């Protein structure tokens, strides 16, 4: 894990680790489903709608469907431990984080790097039930780091 991510956000994760659980990676992310585009009026609405096509693959009740979205302004952290993958949310003060989602590590098959969307890098998290979710991050290194910890996944048709 990049040391800067650990120094910056590690204190927010400690309260959510089980005894003996080891923190492996933290990536600041934005789920594609619920992400809003830039611009104004109709152009913003159209851009956001296009960007969210395929944000979640899998039907109701899948692991991907349960992934958080439409979040308030704050810091969203995809957190990987030796046992689990967690999604933690911290408000603007970054004094504490709260868990919004989590699965055993075995439920995550891997990370698939996707074509970049303007400024943000995009990746897909694939799950054991065949579902997947698209996620954005400002740092391409975050995708590489997650892939090193969780493994790489190929695009599923």
Coordinates of C-alpha atoms in Angstrom, one line a residue:
X1 CA 0.0 0.0 0.0
X2 CA 1.3 3.5 -0.7
X3 CA 2.7 4.9 2.5
X4 CA 1.0 8.2 1.9
X5 CA -2.5 6.6 1.9
X6 CA -1.7 4.8 5.2
X7 CA -0.5 7.9 6.9
X8 CA -3.4 10.0 5.6
X9 CA -6.3 7.6 6.2
X10 CA -5.0 4.7 8.4
X11 CA -6.3 6.3 11.6
X12 CA -9.8 6.2 10.2
X13 CA -9.7 2.4 9.6
X14 CA -8.3 1.1 12.9
X15 CA -11.6 1.2 14.8
X16 CA -13.1 -1.1 12.2
X17 CA -10.5 -3.8 12.2
X18 CA -11.1 -7.1 14.1
X19 CA -8.5 -8.3 16.6
X20 CA -5.5 -9.5 14.6
X21 CA -6.8 -8.2 11.3
X22 CA -4.1 -6.6 9.1
X23 CA -4.7 -3.5 6.9
X24 CA -3.4 -4.1 3.4
X25 CA -4.6 -1.3 1.3
X26 CA -6.7 1.9 1.3
X27 CA -7.9 3.6 -1.9
X28 CA -10.0 6.8 -2.0
X29 CA -12.8 6.1 -4.4
X30 CA -16.1 7.2 -5.9
X31 CA -18.6 4.6 -7.0
X32 CA -19.6 5.3 -10.6
X33 CA -23.3 4.7 -9.7
X34 CA -24.3 7.9 -8.1
X35 CA -21.3 10.0 -9.3
X36 CA -22.3 13.3 -10.7
X37 CA -20.7 14.9 -13.7
X38 CA -19.4 18.4 -14.3
X39 CA -21.2 21.0 -16.2
X40 CA -24.6 22.6 -16.1
X41 CA -28.2 21.7 -16.8
X42 CA -29.0 19.2 -19.5
X43 CA -25.3 18.7 -20.5
X44 CA -24.5 17.6 -16.9
X45 CA -27.5 15.3 -16.7
X46 CA -26.7 13.7 -20.0
X47 CA -23.0 13.3 -19.1
X48 CA -23.9 11.7 -15.8
X49 CA -26.4 9.3 -17.4
X50 CA -23.9 8.2 -20.0
X51 CA -21.1 7.7 -17.5
X52 CA -23.3 5.5 -15.3
X53 CA -24.3 3.0 -18.0
X54 CA -23.0 -0.3 -16.8
X55 CA -22.0 1.1 -13.4
X56 CA -23.3 -2.1 -11.8
X57 CA -23.5 -5.5 -13.5
X58 CA -25.8 -8.0 -11.8
X59 CA -29.3 -7.9 -10.7
X60 CA -31.0 -7.0 -7.5
X61 CA -29.6 -8.8 -4.5
X62 CA -26.1 -9.2 -5.9
X63 CA -23.0 -8.2 -4.1
X64 CA -22.5 -5.3 -6.6
X65 CA -26.0 -4.1 -6.1
X66 CA -25.3 -3.7 -2.4
X67 CA -22.2 -1.6 -3.0
X68 CA -22.8 2.0 -1.6
X69 CA -23.8 4.8 -4.0
X70 CA -25.4 8.3 -3.9
X71 CA -23.2 9.3 -1.0
X72 CA -22.9 12.7 0.7
X73 CA -19.8 14.8 0.3
X74 CA -16.9 13.2 2.1
X75 CA -14.1 10.7 1.8
X76 CA -15.0 7.2 0.5
X77 CA -12.3 4.6 1.2
X78 CA -12.2 1.1 -0.3
X79 CA -10.3 -0.7 2.4
X80 CA -8.7 -4.1 2.0
X81 CA -7.6 -6.3 4.9
X82 CA -6.3 -9.8 5.1
X83 CA -9.9 -10.9 5.8
X84 CA -12.3 -8.4 4.3
X85 CA -13.0 -5.7 1.8
X86 CA -14.7 -2.7 3.4
X87 CA -16.2 0.5 2.2
X88 CA -15.7 3.3 4.8
X89 CA -17.1 6.8 4.7
X90 CA -15.7 9.8 6.5
X91 CA -17.3 13.2 6.5
X92 CA -15.4 16.3 5.6
X93 CA -13.8 16.6 9.1
X94 CA -12.1 13.1 8.7
X95 CA -12.2 12.6 12.4
X96 CA -14.0 9.2 12.2
X97 CA -15.2 6.8 9.5
X98 CA -18.2 4.6 9.5
X99 CA -18.5 1.3 7.6
X100 CA -21.1 1.3 4.9
X101 CA -20.4 -2.1 3.2
X102 CA -18.2 -5.1 3.6
X103 CA -17.6 -8.6 2.2
X104 CA -15.1 -11.4 3.0
X105 CA -12.0 -11.1 0.8
X106 CA -12.9 -14.4 -0.8
X107 CA -16.0 -12.7 -2.3
X108 CA -13.9 -10.4 -4.4
X109 CA -12.4 -12.1 -7.5
X110 CA -10.2 -9.2 -8.6
X111 CA -9.7 -5.7 -10.0
X112 CA -10.1 -4.8 -13.7
X113 CA -8.5 -1.6 -15.0
X114 CA -10.9 0.2 -17.3
X115 CA -10.4 3.1 -19.8
X116 CA -9.9 6.4 -18.0
X117 CA -12.8 8.9 -17.8
X118 CA -11.4 12.4 -18.2
X119 CA -9.5 13.2 -15.0
X120 CA -10.4 10.1 -13.0
X121 CA -9.1 6.6 -13.4
X122 CA -11.8 3.8 -13.6
X123 CA -11.7 0.2 -12.5
X124 CA -14.2 -2.6 -12.0
X125 CA -14.4 -4.8 -8.9
X126 CA -15.6 -8.4 -9.8
X127 CA -17.4 -10.6 -7.2
X128 CA -17.9 -14.3 -6.7
X129 CA -21.6 -14.1 -7.7
X130 CA -20.7 -12.9 -11.2
X131 CA -21.6 -9.3 -10.5
X132 CA -19.3 -6.3 -10.7
X133 CA -19.2 -2.6 -9.9
X134 CA -17.4 0.3 -11.6
X135 CA -15.5 2.6 -9.3
X136 CA -13.5 5.9 -9.9
X137 CA -10.3 7.1 -8.3
X138 CA -8.1 10.1 -8.8
X139 CA -5.0 7.9 -8.6
X140 CA -4.0 5.3 -11.1
X141 CA -1.5 3.9 -8.5
X142 CA -4.5 3.1 -6.3
X143 CA -5.8 0.7 -9.0
X144 CA -2.4 -1.0 -9.4
X145 CA -2.1 -1.3 -5.6
X146 CA -5.6 -2.8 -5.3
X147 CA -4.8 -5.3 -8.1
X148 CA -1.6 -6.3 -6.4
X149 CA -3.6 -7.2 -3.2
X150 CA -6.9 -8.5 -4.7
X151 CA -5.6 -9.9 -8.0
X152 CA -6.4 -8.8 -11.5
X153 CA -9.7 -9.7 -13.2
X154 CA -10.6 -9.9 -16.9
X155 CA -13.6 -8.3 -18.4
X156 CA -16.6 -10.6 -18.2
X157 CA -19.1 -10.5 -21.1

